[in-house]
Amino acid sequence: MIAAGARYFAIVFAIAFVFGTIRTLWLAPAIGATAAVLVELPLILIVSAVAARWIVRSSRLTRGGALGAGAVAFALLMAAEAGLAVFAFGISLSAWAASLVAMPGVIGLGGQLGFALMPWLWSALAHRRAGA
C-alpha cells in the first residue's frame, strides 16, 4: 500500500508538475489564475484516474489498500507542494496553507482530494464489477 501510494504520487506529480508550469507561466497570465486552474484540473484528474486504475490493478489493492495508497499519495503531494512553496518560491508555510482556502487554491485542493480518492474509486468500481 505504501509503495503503491508512492508510485501513484510519483506518476501524477511528474505530469502535474509539467501542467502546473504551463499553467503558471503561460495560461494564468493570459486568462487569470482561477480560469487557468479550472482548465488544468480536468486534465490532472484524467491523469489521476488512469494512474489510479493502473496502480489498483498492478498492485492488486483491496478497497482499504486503495484508500491507504491514496492517503499516502495525498500526504506526499502535500509535503511536495509545501516544500516547493517554501524552498522554490520563498513562500512561508503559513502563507501556502492560507492559499489553499482562498481562490483558486480551494479549487486545487478539491482536485487534490479527488486525486487522493481516485484509487479507492477504481477499487470500488472493480469490486462492484467483479461481484456483478
XYZ file of N, CA, C and O in Angstrom:
528
model
N 0.809 -1.184 0.000
C 0.000 0.000 0.000
C 0.862 1.262 0.000
O 0.572 2.194 -0.741
N 1.900 1.299 0.798
C 2.774 2.475 0.853
C 3.517 2.634 -0.469
O 3.585 3.734 -1.029
N 4.053 1.533 -0.981
C 4.770 1.599 -2.262
C 3.825 1.979 -3.394
O 4.182 2.775 -4.275
N 2.615 1.438 -3.371
C 1.629 1.776 -4.408
C 1.280 3.259 -4.338
O 1.186 3.934 -5.369
N 1.105 3.783 -3.144
C 0.823 5.210 -2.972
C 1.963 6.081 -3.450
O 1.748 7.123 -4.079
N 3.183 5.647 -3.173
C 4.356 6.408 -3.624
C 4.463 6.397 -5.145
O 4.781 7.426 -5.767
N 4.184 5.246 -5.760
C 4.212 5.173 -7.236
C 3.117 6.044 -7.845
O 3.356 6.759 -8.818
N 1.945 5.972 -7.278
C 0.825 6.775 -7.762
C 1.164 8.263 -7.672
O 0.978 9.022 -8.625
N 1.669 8.688 -6.530
C 2.087 10.078 -6.357
C 3.124 10.469 -7.402
O 3.003 11.518 -8.042
N 4.150 9.651 -7.582
C 5.248 9.996 -8.493
C 4.755 10.167 -9.927
O 5.159 11.118 -10.621
N 3.898 9.279 -10.362
C 3.377 9.356 -11.734
C 2.583 10.644 -11.935
O 2.831 11.415 -12.867
N 1.628 10.863 -11.058
C 0.743 12.018 -11.231
C 1.501 13.321 -10.980
O 1.330 14.292 -11.717
N 2.365 13.353 -9.982
C 3.094 14.585 -9.674
C 4.000 14.991 -10.830
O 4.081 16.183 -11.163
N 4.658 14.037 -11.448
C 5.552 14.370 -12.567
C 4.785 15.034 -13.707
O 5.215 16.058 -14.262
N 3.636 14.481 -14.034
C 2.839 15.046 -15.128
C 2.197 16.363 -14.693
O 2.178 17.345 -15.450
N 1.691 16.414 -13.466
C 1.067 17.634 -12.962
C 2.076 18.775 -12.838
O 1.716 19.947 -12.997
N 3.326 18.444 -12.570
C 4.363 19.480 -12.490
C 4.519 20.173 -13.841
O 4.637 21.397 -13.922
N 4.481 19.399 -14.910
C 4.555 19.970 -16.260
C 3.325 20.833 -16.526
O 3.430 21.972 -16.989
N 2.131 20.283 -16.205
C 0.902 21.050 -16.392
C 0.929 22.345 -15.568
O 0.517 23.402 -16.045
N 1.388 22.251 -14.328
C 1.442 23.418 -13.448
C 2.386 24.492 -13.958
O 2.116 25.692 -13.824
N 3.487 24.062 -14.539
C 4.425 25.024 -15.112
C 3.783 25.769 -16.281
O 3.877 26.995 -16.376
N 3.115 25.030 -17.139
C 2.407 25.649 -18.269
C 1.321 26.595 -17.756
O 1.170 27.726 -18.244
N 0.563 26.143 -16.753
C -0.497 26.978 -16.184
C 0.069 28.276 -15.608
O -0.447 29.369 -15.875
N 1.139 28.168 -14.836
C 1.695 29.325 -14.154
C 2.374 30.307 -15.108
O 2.188 31.523 -14.980
N 3.149 29.774 -16.039
C 3.930 30.660 -16.907
C 3.150 31.235 -18.079
O 3.413 32.369 -18.501
N 2.222 30.477 -18.636
C 1.561 30.934 -19.859
C 0.053 31.094 -19.736
O -0.510 32.067 -20.225
N -0.610 30.128 -19.116
C -2.067 30.155 -19.103
C -2.624 31.209 -18.137
O -3.482 32.007 -18.517
N -2.152 31.219 -16.894
C -2.668 32.164 -15.897
C -2.479 33.629 -16.307
O -3.409 34.419 -16.147
N -1.328 34.013 -16.850
C -1.210 35.408 -17.280
C -2.186 35.780 -18.400
O -2.605 36.930 -18.511
N -2.574 34.800 -19.192
C -3.465 35.069 -20.324
C -4.939 35.087 -19.928
O -5.707 35.914 -20.431
N -5.355 34.196 -19.016
C -6.791 34.084 -18.717
C -7.121 34.253 -17.236
O -8.285 34.192 -16.862
N -6.136 34.425 -16.393
C -6.358 34.568 -14.958
C -6.102 33.266 -14.213
O -6.236 32.181 -14.780
N -5.752 33.416 -12.946
C -5.357 32.255 -12.148
C -6.487 31.252 -11.952
O -6.288 30.042 -12.103
N -7.671 31.725 -11.628
C -8.784 30.807 -11.377
C -9.188 30.068 -12.645
O -9.376 28.844 -12.630
N -9.304 30.784 -13.752
C -9.661 30.137 -15.019
C -8.593 29.122 -15.416
O -8.916 28.038 -15.913
N -7.331 29.448 -15.192
C -6.246 28.535 -15.540
C -6.331 27.246 -14.729
O -6.125 26.151 -15.261
N -6.645 27.355 -13.449
C -6.809 26.158 -12.610
C -7.994 25.330 -13.105
O -7.932 24.099 -13.149
N -9.059 25.998 -13.495
C -10.235 25.281 -13.999
C -9.955 24.569 -15.320
O -10.575 23.544 -15.609
N -9.032 25.084 -16.106
C -8.626 24.405 -17.341
C -7.737 23.208 -17.010
O -7.887 22.125 -17.586
N -6.824 23.391 -16.077
C -5.853 22.351 -15.733
C -6.475 21.186 -14.963
O -6.107 20.018 -15.174
N -7.416 21.472 -14.080
C -7.951 20.458 -13.169
C -8.502 19.212 -13.855
O -8.153 18.091 -13.463
N -9.345 19.323 -14.879
C -9.850 18.096 -15.510
C -8.740 17.244 -16.127
O -8.812 16.015 -16.092
N -7.716 17.895 -16.647
C -6.604 17.142 -17.234
C -5.869 16.335 -16.171
O -5.544 15.164 -16.370
N -5.635 16.955 -15.029
C -4.941 16.257 -13.948
C -5.817 15.139 -13.381
O -5.313 14.067 -13.026
N -7.111 15.356 -13.298
C -7.988 14.295 -12.808
C -8.033 13.120 -13.779
O -8.130 11.963 -13.344
N -7.945 13.383 -15.072
C -7.863 12.286 -16.051
C -6.567 11.504 -15.855
O -6.570 10.266 -15.832
N -5.467 12.224 -15.698
C -4.180 11.563 -15.434
C -4.276 10.748 -14.148
O -3.815 9.599 -14.093
N -4.886 11.318 -13.119
C -5.047 10.617 -11.840
C -5.871 9.343 -12.009
O -5.530 8.303 -11.441
N -6.936 9.433 -12.796
C -7.795 8.263 -12.999
C -7.038 7.145 -13.709
O -7.116 5.977 -13.304
N -6.294 7.494 -14.744
C -5.533 6.482 -15.489
C -4.462 5.860 -14.591
O -4.304 4.633 -14.544
N -3.742 6.705 -13.857
C -2.687 6.197 -12.966
C -3.282 5.362 -11.837
O -2.739 4.306 -11.483
N -4.393 5.807 -11.270
C -5.021 5.059 -10.176
C -5.501 3.697 -10.646
O -5.315 2.689 -9.953
N -6.087 3.667 -11.824
C -6.550 2.382 -12.372
C -5.378 1.412 -12.515
O -5.482 0.234 -12.150
N -4.270 1.913 -13.040
C -3.098 1.061 -13.222
C -2.535 0.596 -11.871
O -2.211 -0.590 -11.704
N -2.454 1.521 -10.920
C -1.909 1.179 -9.596
C -2.791 0.139 -8.904
O -2.292 -0.830 -8.331
N -4.094 0.330 -8.944
C -5.012 -0.608 -8.290
C -4.887 -1.998 -8.906
O -4.823 -3.006 -8.199
N -4.842 -2.045 -10.233
C -4.738 -3.343 -10.911
C -3.373 -3.998 -10.704
O -3.291 -5.180 -10.397
N -2.302 -3.239 -10.913
C -0.957 -3.830 -10.842
C -0.576 -4.222 -9.417
O 0.171 -5.166 -9.215
N -1.078 -3.495 -8.440
C -0.759 -3.796 -7.039
C -1.804 -4.693 -6.383
O -1.636 -5.095 -5.234
N -2.891 -4.957 -7.115
C -3.987 -5.780 -6.604
C -4.461 -5.317 -5.232
O -4.546 -6.083 -4.268
N -4.773 -4.037 -5.175
C -5.167 -3.426 -3.909
C -6.617 -3.745 -3.567
O -7.485 -3.728 -4.430
N -6.854 -4.020 -2.305
C -8.217 -4.106 -1.799
C -8.767 -2.684 -1.713
O -8.022 -1.713 -1.892
N -10.033 -2.549 -1.406
C -10.594 -1.201 -1.240
C -9.875 -0.450 -0.128
O -9.559 0.727 -0.274
N -9.605 -1.127 0.973
C -8.876 -0.492 2.076
C -7.459 -0.130 1.687
O -6.958 0.941 2.036
N -6.805 -1.037 0.957
C -5.447 -0.760 0.494
C -5.406 0.396 -0.490
O -4.485 1.216 -0.470
N -6.429 0.478 -1.343
C -6.501 1.579 -2.306
C -6.731 2.902 -1.586
O -6.136 3.925 -1.955
N -7.570 2.892 -0.562
C -7.794 4.101 0.224
C -6.503 4.525 0.920
O -6.151 5.709 0.941
N -5.775 3.539 1.454
C -4.491 3.825 2.085
C -3.468 4.351 1.102
O -2.716 5.287 1.403
N -3.422 3.778 -0.100
C -2.487 4.252 -1.127
C -2.804 5.694 -1.503
O -1.899 6.516 -1.678
N -4.090 6.022 -1.607
C -4.484 7.403 -1.896
C -4.078 8.349 -0.779
O -3.644 9.470 -1.028
N -4.194 7.889 0.455
C -3.794 8.716 1.605
C -2.283 8.951 1.605
O -1.818 10.068 1.872
N -1.528 7.911 1.307
C -0.072 8.058 1.214
C 0.280 9.043 0.108
O 1.102 9.956 0.293
N -0.355 8.886 -1.053
C -0.087 9.782 -2.182
C -0.456 11.221 -1.831
O 0.280 12.161 -2.167
N -1.577 11.412 -1.135
C -2.001 12.755 -0.738
C -0.998 13.375 0.232
O -0.650 14.553 0.103
N -0.524 12.593 1.206
C 0.465 13.106 2.160
C 1.753 13.503 1.436
O 2.335 14.558 1.717
N 2.190 12.670 0.501
C 3.388 13.009 -0.277
C 3.165 14.251 -1.130
O 4.058 15.096 -1.245
N 1.971 14.371 -1.700
C 1.649 15.544 -2.509
C 1.679 16.813 -1.668
O 2.268 17.818 -2.073
N 1.061 16.785 -0.505
C 1.041 17.972 0.350
C 2.458 18.339 0.799
O 2.819 19.520 0.833
N 3.264 17.334 1.110
C 4.654 17.603 1.502
C 5.432 18.210 0.337
O 6.203 19.164 0.521
N 5.240 17.672 -0.865
C 5.937 18.200 -2.043
C 5.480 19.617 -2.357
O 6.306 20.495 -2.654
N 4.179 19.867 -2.292
C 3.649 21.214 -2.550
C 4.182 22.212 -1.530
O 4.585 23.317 -1.885
N 4.180 21.831 -0.266
C 4.694 22.719 0.779
C 6.178 22.972 0.577
O 6.651 24.108 0.697
N 6.927 21.919 0.260
C 8.361 22.077 0.026
C 8.663 22.987 -1.148
O 9.551 23.843 -1.078
N 7.921 22.817 -2.235
C 8.109 23.703 -3.391
C 7.766 25.144 -3.038
O 8.482 26.071 -3.430
N 6.670 25.338 -2.315
C 6.268 26.688 -1.933
C 7.362 27.375 -1.117
O 7.739 28.517 -1.394
N 7.890 26.662 -0.136
C 8.880 27.250 0.770
C 10.250 27.380 0.105
O 10.851 28.457 0.108
N 10.733 26.289 -0.484
C 12.118 26.286 -0.954
C 12.307 26.802 -2.376
O 13.339 27.378 -2.691
N 11.327 26.608 -3.245
C 11.486 27.074 -4.626
C 10.915 28.473 -4.836
O 11.439 29.236 -5.637
N 9.836 28.792 -4.107
C 9.167 30.069 -4.350
C 9.278 31.047 -3.190
O 8.780 32.168 -3.288
N 9.890 30.629 -2.083
C 10.102 31.533 -0.952
C 8.838 31.958 -0.231
O 8.795 33.008 0.398
N 7.802 31.136 -0.304
C 6.537 31.425 0.375
C 6.578 30.765 1.748
O 7.037 29.633 1.880
N 6.107 31.470 2.753
C 6.088 30.871 4.088
C 5.079 29.724 4.124
O 4.117 29.691 3.350
N 5.301 28.805 5.036
C 4.402 27.660 5.175
C 2.986 28.127 5.518
O 2.010 27.589 4.989
N 2.870 29.124 6.364
C 1.537 29.619 6.734
C 0.847 30.300 5.552
O -0.364 30.148 5.363
N 1.598 31.016 4.721
C 1.006 31.651 3.531
C 0.567 30.581 2.531
O -0.489 30.708 1.898
N 1.366 29.530 2.390
C 0.975 28.431 1.497
C -0.318 27.784 1.990
O -1.242 27.560 1.214
N -0.389 27.490 3.285
C -1.588 26.865 3.844
C -2.807 27.772 3.672
O -3.892 27.303 3.319
N -2.634 29.060 3.870
C -3.740 30.004 3.694
C -4.210 30.049 2.240
O -5.403 30.232 1.974
N -3.297 29.853 1.308
C -3.666 29.889 -0.111
C -4.577 28.720 -0.499
O -5.271 28.789 -1.509
N -4.592 27.671 0.295
C -5.413 26.500 -0.003
C -6.895 26.747 0.267
O -7.738 26.007 -0.230
N -7.209 27.769 1.064
C -8.610 28.040 1.393
C -9.113 29.329 0.746
O -10.147 29.854 1.128
N -8.359 29.838 -0.220
C -8.773 31.007 -0.998
C -8.758 30.610 -2.468
O -8.109 29.648 -2.857
N -9.479 31.358 -3.290
C -9.479 31.061 -4.725
C -8.142 31.436 -5.330
O -7.585 32.434 -4.948
N -7.577 30.699 -6.231
C -8.055 29.447 -6.790
C -7.570 28.218 -6.022
O -7.822 27.091 -6.435
N -6.902 28.434 -4.888
C -6.355 27.319 -4.122
C -7.379 26.309 -3.672
O -7.116 25.102 -3.651
N -8.575 26.766 -3.332
C -9.613 25.846 -2.881
C -10.051 24.910 -4.015
O -10.372 23.745 -3.761
N -10.014 25.407 -5.246
C -10.329 24.536 -6.398
C -9.247 23.467 -6.523
O -9.539 22.287 -6.714
N -7.994 23.894 -6.410
C -6.881 22.942 -6.466
C -6.944 21.926 -5.346
O -6.702 20.729 -5.560
N -7.305 22.370 -4.143
C -7.419 21.452 -3.011
C -8.521 20.420 -3.263
O -8.347 19.240 -2.963
N -9.616 20.856 -3.849
C -10.665 19.909 -4.215
C -10.158 18.864 -5.192
O -10.446 17.675 -5.063
N -9.372 19.307 -6.173
C -8.768 18.373 -7.116
C -7.796 17.427 -6.442
O -7.726 16.240 -6.783
N -7.053 17.934 -5.464
C -6.104 17.094 -4.743
C -6.831 16.042 -3.911
O -6.358 14.904 -3.787
N -7.971 16.401 -3.367
C -8.769 15.408 -2.638
C -9.330 14.364 -3.606
O -9.391 13.179 -3.281
N -9.723 14.807 -4.802
C -10.148 13.858 -5.838
C -9.025 12.918 -6.216
O -9.233 11.705 -6.379
N -7.818 13.456 -6.346
C -6.620 12.654 -6.601
C -6.448 11.607 -5.507
O -6.181 10.435 -5.780
N -6.616 12.019 -4.249
C -6.437 11.100 -3.123
C -7.470 9.972 -3.129
O -7.155 8.835 -2.770
N -8.683 10.268 -3.559
C -9.748 9.264 -3.546
C -9.786 8.390 -4.794
O -10.459 7.354 -4.805
N -9.078 8.783 -5.843
C -9.168 8.072 -7.121
C -8.814 6.582 -7.022
O -9.536 5.756 -7.604
N -7.764 6.162 -6.321
C -7.505 4.710 -6.224
C -8.665 3.959 -5.563
O -9.038 2.873 -6.004
N -9.240 4.538 -4.530
C -10.362 3.900 -3.863
C -11.560 3.795 -4.807
O -12.240 2.764 -4.836
N -11.822 4.856 -5.576
C -12.934 4.819 -6.525
C -12.753 3.705 -7.555
O -13.699 2.974 -7.855
N -11.536 3.569 -8.087
C -11.280 2.493 -9.064
C -11.399 1.126 -8.420
O -11.903 0.187 -9.026
N -10.922 1.009 -7.184
C -11.021 -0.272 -6.488
C -12.476 -0.629 -6.224
O -12.895 -1.775 -6.431
N -13.255 0.332 -5.790
C -14.680 0.079 -5.540
C -15.381 -0.315 -6.833
O -16.208 -1.239 -6.836
N -15.055 0.340 -7.923
C -15.655 0.005 -9.212
C -15.266 -1.409 -9.635
O -16.109 -2.186 -10.087
N -13.990 -1.754 -9.468
C -13.526 -3.093 -9.840
C -14.216 -4.163 -8.985
O -14.625 -5.208 -9.512
N -14.351 -3.929 -7.702
C -15.017 -4.907 -6.825
C -16.497 -5.011 -7.159
O -17.076 -6.091 -7.084
N -17.097 -3.923 -7.524
C -18.515 -3.946 -7.884
C -18.729 -4.754 -9.169
O -19.643 -5.554 -9.272
N -17.849 -4.542 -10.148
C -17.943 -5.288 -11.395
C -17.693 -6.775 -11.181
O -18.316 -7.619 -11.816
N -16.746 -7.087 -10.319
C -16.431 -8.499 -10.065
C -17.583 -9.210 -9.375
O -17.812 -10.393 -9.588
N -18.335 -8.459 -8.562
C -19.461 -9.057 -7.835
C -20.731 -9.109 -8.652
O -21.662 -9.807 -8.284
N -20.762 -8.384 -9.774
C -21.993 -8.328 -10.574
C -22.117 -9.498 -11.516
O -21.266 -10.238 -11.800
